[in-house]
mmCIF file of C-alpha atoms in Angstrom:
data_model
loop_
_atom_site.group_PDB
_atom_site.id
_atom_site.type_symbol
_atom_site.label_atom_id
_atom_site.label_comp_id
_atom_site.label_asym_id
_atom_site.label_seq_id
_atom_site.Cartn_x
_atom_site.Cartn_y
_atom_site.Cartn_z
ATOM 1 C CA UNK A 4 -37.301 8.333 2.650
ATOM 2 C CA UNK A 5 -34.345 9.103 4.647
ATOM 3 C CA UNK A 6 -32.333 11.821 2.724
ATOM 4 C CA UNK A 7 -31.928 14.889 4.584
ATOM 5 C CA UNK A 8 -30.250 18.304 3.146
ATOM 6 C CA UNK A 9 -28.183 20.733 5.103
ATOM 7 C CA UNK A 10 -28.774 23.576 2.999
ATOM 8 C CA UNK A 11 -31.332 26.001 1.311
ATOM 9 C CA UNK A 12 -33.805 25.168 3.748
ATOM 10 C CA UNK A 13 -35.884 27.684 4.985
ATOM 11 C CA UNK A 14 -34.957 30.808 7.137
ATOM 12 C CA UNK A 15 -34.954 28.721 10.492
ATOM 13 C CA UNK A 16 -35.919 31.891 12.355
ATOM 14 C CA UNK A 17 -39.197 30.902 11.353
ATOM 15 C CA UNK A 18 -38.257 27.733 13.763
ATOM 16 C CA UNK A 19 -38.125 29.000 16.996
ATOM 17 C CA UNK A 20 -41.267 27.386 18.517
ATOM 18 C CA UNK A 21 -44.381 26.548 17.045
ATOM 19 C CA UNK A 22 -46.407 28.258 19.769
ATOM 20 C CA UNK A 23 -44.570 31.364 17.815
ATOM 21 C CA UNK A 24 -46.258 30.452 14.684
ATOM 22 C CA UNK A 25 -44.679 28.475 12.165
ATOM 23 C CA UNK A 26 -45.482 28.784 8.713
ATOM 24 C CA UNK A 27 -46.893 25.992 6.842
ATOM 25 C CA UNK A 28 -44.994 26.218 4.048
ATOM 26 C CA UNK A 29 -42.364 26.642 6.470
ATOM 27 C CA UNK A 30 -42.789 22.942 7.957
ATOM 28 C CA UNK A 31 -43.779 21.392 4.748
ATOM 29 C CA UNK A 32 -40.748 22.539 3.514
ATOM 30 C CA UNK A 33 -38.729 21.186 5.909
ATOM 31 C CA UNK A 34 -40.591 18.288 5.797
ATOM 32 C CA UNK A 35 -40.726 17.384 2.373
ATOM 33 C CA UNK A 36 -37.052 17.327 2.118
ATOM 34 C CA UNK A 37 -36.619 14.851 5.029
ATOM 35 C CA UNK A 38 -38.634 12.881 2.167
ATOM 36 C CA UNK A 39 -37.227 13.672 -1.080
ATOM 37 C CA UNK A 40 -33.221 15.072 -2.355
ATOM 38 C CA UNK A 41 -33.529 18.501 -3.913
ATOM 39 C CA UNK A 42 -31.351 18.033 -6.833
ATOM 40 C CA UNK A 43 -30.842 21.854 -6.082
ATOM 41 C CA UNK A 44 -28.421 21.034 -3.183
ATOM 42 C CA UNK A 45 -25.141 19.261 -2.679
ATOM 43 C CA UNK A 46 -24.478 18.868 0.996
ATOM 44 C CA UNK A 47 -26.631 15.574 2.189
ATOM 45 C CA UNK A 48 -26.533 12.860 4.464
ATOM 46 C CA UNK A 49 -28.038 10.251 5.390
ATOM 47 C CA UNK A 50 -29.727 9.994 8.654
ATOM 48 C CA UNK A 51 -29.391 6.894 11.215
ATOM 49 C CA UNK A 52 -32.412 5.555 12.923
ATOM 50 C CA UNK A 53 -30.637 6.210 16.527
ATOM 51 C CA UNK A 54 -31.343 7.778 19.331
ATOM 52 C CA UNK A 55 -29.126 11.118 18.438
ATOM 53 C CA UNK A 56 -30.239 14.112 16.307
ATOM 54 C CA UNK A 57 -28.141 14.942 13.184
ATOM 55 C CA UNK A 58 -27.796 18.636 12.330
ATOM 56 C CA UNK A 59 -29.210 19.483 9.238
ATOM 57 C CA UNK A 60 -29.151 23.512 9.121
ATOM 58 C CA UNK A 61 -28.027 26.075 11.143
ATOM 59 C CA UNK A 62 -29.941 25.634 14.909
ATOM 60 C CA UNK A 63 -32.123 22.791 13.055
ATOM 61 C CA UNK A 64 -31.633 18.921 14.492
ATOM 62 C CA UNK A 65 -33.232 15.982 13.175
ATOM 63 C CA UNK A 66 -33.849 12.822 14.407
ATOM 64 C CA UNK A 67 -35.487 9.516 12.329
ATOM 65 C CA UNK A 68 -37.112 6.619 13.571
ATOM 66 C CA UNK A 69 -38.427 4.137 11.165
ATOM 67 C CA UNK A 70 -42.214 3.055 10.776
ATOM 68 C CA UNK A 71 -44.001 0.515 8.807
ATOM 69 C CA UNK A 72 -45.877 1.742 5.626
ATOM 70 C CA UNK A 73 -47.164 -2.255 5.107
ATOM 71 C CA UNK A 74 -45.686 -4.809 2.705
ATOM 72 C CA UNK A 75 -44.442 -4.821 -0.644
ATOM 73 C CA UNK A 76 -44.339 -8.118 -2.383
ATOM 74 C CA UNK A 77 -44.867 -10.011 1.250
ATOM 75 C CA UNK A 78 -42.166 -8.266 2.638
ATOM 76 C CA UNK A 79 -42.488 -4.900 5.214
ATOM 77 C CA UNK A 80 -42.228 -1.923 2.891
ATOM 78 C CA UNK A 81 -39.994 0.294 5.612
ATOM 79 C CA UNK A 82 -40.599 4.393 6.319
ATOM 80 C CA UNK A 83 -39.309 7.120 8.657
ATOM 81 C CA UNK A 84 -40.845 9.430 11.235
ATOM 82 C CA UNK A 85 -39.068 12.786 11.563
ATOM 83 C CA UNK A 86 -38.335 14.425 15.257
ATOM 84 C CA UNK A 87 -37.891 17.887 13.878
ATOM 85 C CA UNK A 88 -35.892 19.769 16.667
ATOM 86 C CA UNK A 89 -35.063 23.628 16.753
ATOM 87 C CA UNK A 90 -31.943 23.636 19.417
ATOM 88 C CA UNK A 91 -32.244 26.946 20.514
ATOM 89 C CA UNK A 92 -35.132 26.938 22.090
ATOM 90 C CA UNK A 93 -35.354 22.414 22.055
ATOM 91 C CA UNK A 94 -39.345 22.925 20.400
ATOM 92 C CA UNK A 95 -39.663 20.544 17.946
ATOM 93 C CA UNK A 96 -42.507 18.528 16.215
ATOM 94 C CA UNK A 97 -43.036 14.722 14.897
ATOM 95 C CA UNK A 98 -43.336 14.345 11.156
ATOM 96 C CA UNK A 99 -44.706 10.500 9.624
ATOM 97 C CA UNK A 100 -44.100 9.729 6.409
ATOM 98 C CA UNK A 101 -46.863 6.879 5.425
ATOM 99 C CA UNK A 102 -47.779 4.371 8.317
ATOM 100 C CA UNK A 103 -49.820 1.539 9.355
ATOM 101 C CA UNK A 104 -51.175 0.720 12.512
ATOM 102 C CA UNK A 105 -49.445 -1.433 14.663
ATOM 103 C CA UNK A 106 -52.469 -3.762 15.371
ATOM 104 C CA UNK A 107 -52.042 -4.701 11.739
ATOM 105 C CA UNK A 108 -48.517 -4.396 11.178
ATOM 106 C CA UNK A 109 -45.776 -7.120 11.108
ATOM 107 C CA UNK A 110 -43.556 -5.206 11.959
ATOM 108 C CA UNK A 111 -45.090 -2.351 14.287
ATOM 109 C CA UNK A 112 -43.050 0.500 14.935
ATOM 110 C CA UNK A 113 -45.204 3.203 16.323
ATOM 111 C CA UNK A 114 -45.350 2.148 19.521
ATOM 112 C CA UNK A 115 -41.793 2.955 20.579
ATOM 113 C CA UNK A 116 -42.517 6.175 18.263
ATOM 114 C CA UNK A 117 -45.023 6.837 21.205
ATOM 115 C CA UNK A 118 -42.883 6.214 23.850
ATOM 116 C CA UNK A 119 -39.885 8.754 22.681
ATOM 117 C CA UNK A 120 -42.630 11.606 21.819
ATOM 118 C CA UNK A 121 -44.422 11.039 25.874
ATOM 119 C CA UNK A 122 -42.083 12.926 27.718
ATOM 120 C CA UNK A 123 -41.781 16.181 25.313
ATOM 121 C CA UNK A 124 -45.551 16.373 25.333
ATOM 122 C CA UNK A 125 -46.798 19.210 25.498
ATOM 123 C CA UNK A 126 -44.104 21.296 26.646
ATOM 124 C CA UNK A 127 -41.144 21.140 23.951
ATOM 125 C CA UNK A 128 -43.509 18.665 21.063
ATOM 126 C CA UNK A 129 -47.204 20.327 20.369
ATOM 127 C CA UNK A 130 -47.503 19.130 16.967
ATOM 128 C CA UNK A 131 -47.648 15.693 15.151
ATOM 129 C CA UNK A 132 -48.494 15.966 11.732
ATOM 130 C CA UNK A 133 -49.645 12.313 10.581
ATOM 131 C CA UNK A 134 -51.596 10.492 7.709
ATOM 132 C CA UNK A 135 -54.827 9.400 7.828
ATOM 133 C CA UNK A 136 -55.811 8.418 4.293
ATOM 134 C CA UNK A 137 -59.022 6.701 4.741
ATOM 135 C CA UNK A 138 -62.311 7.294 6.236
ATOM 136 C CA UNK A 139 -64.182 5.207 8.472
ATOM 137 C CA UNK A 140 -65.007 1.611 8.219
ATOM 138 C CA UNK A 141 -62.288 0.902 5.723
ATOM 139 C CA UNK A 142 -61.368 -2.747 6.053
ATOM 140 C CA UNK A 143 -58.136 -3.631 7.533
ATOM 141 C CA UNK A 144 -57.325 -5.435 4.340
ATOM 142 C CA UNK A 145 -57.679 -2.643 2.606
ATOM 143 C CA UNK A 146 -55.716 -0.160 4.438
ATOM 144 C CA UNK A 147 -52.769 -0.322 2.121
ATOM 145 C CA UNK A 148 -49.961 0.585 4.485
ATOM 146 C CA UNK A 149 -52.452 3.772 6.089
ATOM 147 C CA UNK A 150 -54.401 4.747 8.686
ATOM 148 C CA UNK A 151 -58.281 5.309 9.010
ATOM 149 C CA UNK A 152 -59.543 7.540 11.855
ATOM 150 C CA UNK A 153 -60.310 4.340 13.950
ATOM 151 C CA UNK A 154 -56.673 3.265 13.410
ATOM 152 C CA UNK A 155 -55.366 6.966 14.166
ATOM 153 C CA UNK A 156 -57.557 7.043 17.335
ATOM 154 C CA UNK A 157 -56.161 3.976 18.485
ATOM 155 C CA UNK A 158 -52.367 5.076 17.706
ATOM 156 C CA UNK A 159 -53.557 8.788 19.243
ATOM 157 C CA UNK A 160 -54.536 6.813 22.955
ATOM 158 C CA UNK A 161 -51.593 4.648 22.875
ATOM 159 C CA UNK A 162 -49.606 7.812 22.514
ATOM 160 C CA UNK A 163 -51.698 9.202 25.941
ATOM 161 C CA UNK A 164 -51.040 6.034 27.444
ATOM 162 C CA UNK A 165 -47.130 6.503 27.215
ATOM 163 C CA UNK A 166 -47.899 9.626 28.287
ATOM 164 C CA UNK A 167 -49.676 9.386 31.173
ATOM 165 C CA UNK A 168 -46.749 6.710 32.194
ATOM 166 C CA UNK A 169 -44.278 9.287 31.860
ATOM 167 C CA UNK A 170 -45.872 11.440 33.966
ATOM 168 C CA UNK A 171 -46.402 9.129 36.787
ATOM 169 C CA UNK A 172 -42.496 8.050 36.749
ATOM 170 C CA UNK A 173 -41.758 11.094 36.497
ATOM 171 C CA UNK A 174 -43.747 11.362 39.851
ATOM 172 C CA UNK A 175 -41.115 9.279 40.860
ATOM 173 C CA UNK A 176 -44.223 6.214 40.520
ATOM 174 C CA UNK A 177 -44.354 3.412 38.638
ATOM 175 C CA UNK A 178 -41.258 2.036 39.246
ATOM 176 C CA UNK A 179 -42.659 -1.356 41.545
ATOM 177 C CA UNK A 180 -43.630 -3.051 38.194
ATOM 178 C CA UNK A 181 -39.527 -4.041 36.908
ATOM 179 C CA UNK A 182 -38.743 -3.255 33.767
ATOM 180 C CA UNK A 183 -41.536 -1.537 31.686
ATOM 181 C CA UNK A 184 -43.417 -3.509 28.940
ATOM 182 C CA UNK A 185 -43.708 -1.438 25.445
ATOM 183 C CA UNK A 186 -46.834 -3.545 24.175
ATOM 184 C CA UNK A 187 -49.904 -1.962 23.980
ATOM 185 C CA UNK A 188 -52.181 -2.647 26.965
ATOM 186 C CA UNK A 189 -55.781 -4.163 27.299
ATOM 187 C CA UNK A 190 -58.204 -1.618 27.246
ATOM 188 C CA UNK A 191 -59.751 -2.745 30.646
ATOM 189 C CA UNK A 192 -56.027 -1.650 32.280
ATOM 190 C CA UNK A 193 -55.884 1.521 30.722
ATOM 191 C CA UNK A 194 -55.102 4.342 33.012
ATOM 192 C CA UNK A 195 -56.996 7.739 33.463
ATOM 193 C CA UNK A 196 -56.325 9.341 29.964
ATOM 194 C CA UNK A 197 -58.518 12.328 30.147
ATOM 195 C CA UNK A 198 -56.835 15.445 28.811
ATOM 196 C CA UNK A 199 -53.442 13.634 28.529
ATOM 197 C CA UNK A 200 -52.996 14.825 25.381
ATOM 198 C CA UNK A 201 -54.276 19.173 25.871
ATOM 199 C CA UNK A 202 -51.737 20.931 24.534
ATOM 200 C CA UNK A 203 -51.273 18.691 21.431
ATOM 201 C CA UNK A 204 -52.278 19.438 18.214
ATOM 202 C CA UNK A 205 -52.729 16.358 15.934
ATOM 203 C CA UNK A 206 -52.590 17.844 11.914
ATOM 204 C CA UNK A 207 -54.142 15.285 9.976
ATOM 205 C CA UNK A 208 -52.585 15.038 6.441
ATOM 206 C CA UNK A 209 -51.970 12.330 3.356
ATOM 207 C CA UNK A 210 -56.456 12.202 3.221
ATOM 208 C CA UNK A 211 -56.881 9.939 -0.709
ATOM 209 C CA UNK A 212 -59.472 11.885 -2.946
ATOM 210 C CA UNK A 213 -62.801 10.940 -2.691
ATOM 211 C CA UNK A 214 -62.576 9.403 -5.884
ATOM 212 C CA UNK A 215 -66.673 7.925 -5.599
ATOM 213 C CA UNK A 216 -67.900 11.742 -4.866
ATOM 214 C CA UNK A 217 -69.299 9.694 -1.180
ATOM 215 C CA UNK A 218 -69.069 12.833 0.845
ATOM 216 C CA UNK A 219 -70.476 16.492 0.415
ATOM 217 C CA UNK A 220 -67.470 18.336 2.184
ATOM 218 C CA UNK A 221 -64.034 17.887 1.465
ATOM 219 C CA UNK A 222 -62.490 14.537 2.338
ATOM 220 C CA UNK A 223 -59.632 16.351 4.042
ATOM 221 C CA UNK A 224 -62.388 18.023 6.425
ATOM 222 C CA UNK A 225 -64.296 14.892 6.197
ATOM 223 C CA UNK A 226 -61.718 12.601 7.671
ATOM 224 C CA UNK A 227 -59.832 15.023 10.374
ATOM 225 C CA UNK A 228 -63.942 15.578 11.642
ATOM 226 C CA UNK A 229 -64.253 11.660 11.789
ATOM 227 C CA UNK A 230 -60.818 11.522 13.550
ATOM 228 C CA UNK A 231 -61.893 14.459 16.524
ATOM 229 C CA UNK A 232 -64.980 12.873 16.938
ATOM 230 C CA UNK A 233 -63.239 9.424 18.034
ATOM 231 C CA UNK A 234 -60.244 11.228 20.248
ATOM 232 C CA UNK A 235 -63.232 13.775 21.555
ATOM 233 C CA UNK A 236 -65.039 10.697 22.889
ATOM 234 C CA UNK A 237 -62.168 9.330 24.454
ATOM 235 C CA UNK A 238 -61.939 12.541 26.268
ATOM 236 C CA UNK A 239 -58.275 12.433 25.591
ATOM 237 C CA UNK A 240 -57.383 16.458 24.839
ATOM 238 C CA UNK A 241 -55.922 16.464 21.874
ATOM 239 C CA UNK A 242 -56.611 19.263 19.300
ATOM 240 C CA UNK A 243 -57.152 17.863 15.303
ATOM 241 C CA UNK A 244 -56.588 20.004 12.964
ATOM 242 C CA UNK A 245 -57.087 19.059 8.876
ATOM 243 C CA UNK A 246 -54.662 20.904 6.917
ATOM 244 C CA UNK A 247 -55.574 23.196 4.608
ATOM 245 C CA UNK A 248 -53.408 24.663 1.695
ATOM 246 C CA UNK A 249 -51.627 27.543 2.874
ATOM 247 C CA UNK A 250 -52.497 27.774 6.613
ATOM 248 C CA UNK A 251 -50.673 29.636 8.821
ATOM 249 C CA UNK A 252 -49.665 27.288 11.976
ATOM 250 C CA UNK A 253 -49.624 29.937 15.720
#
């Protein structure tokens, strides 16, 4: 899931910010493509999982980190998470492909995912979109390479941790503790989080049908309500938003 086209995306004026208002289709589009060829276009590339952004279309940047979607056969079954950058006015947003938590992951990845995304937040990154395919109390064994809102919650205050961090050195603090760990801390040395994370919208996406009929609602609705209950408790700022078909992102 690392093919990215250079052409016959769509009219990146639509890019300049999502504060602006980005079309869904708009960022689904350019999304989707980060995921899948178009058979449509000739001009692709491949994108490194560095620290630089590749241009992909005119004033459109991309950069790719890779995350763990589980394993496959006993072996970690490797995806991407997209920076998607607009370098006129540097806004951007944070695609996932499928993911796993890092508490169950061999291989975690999201972490460091975390840690690039702290210092753009809120200013130049308001908007991760990112699975959440479960609802609660689905067993870690059965998570199949996704996240449940517990899971997302978790990943959603490691991100405020980072970010909280980033703010402090960029206080010029934090810098009496050598070099900085990247593992996730103990929840009794967690840091102030509250409202780290205003400004933020998390879109929830990737929910499996509610194949048993279990809920009234929509599972979409179902599972982002689940997920803003947990982040509301943590007091942590973040707006989640499930996505509906056709939406129009301001």
């Amino acid at each position: 899931c690392n093919r990215i086209l250079r052409r016959d995306m769509a009219s990146t004026s639509q890019l300049g910010g999502l504060r602006r208002g980005w079309s869904f289709i708009t960022l689904v589009t350019v999304s989707l493509i980060l995921l899948q060829p178009d058979p449509r276009v000739t001009h692709a590339c491949r994108l490194p999982p560095d620290e630089k952004y590749t241009s992909v279309a005119p004033d459109i940047s991309v950069r790719m980190m890779p995350i763990s979607h589980g394993q496959s056969d006993g072996e970690p079954y490797p995806c991407s998470a997209y920076f998607i950058r607009h370098d006129v006015t540097l806004q951007e947003f944070l695609f996932f492909g499928d993911v796993e938590p890092d508490s169950v992951s061999s291989v975690p990845h999201n972490q460091e995912i975390w840690r690039v995304a702290a210092p753009k937040i809120p200013q130049t990154l308001s908007a991760i979109f990112i699975e959440c395919s479960w609802p609660r109390g689905r067993a870690d064994d059965l998570l199949y390479g996704h996240l449940s809102p517990e899971h997302l919650a978790a990943e959603l205050t490691a991100l405020a941790v980072e970010v909280v961090s980033s703010r402090q050195r960029a206080r010029g603090q934090g810098h009496s503790n050598g070099a900085r760990k990247k593992k996730r801390r103990n929840a009794e040395s967690l840091p102030d989080l509250r409202d780290s994370l205003t400004g933020l919208r998390v879109f929830v996406i990737h929910c499996k049908d509610d194949l048993k009929g279990t809920f009234e609602d929509p599972i979409h609705q179902v599972i982002a309500s689940q997920v803003r209950e947990l982040v509301d408790a943590k007091k942590l700022g973040a707006e989640i938003i499930a996505v509906e078909q056709g939406m129009h992102i301001g």
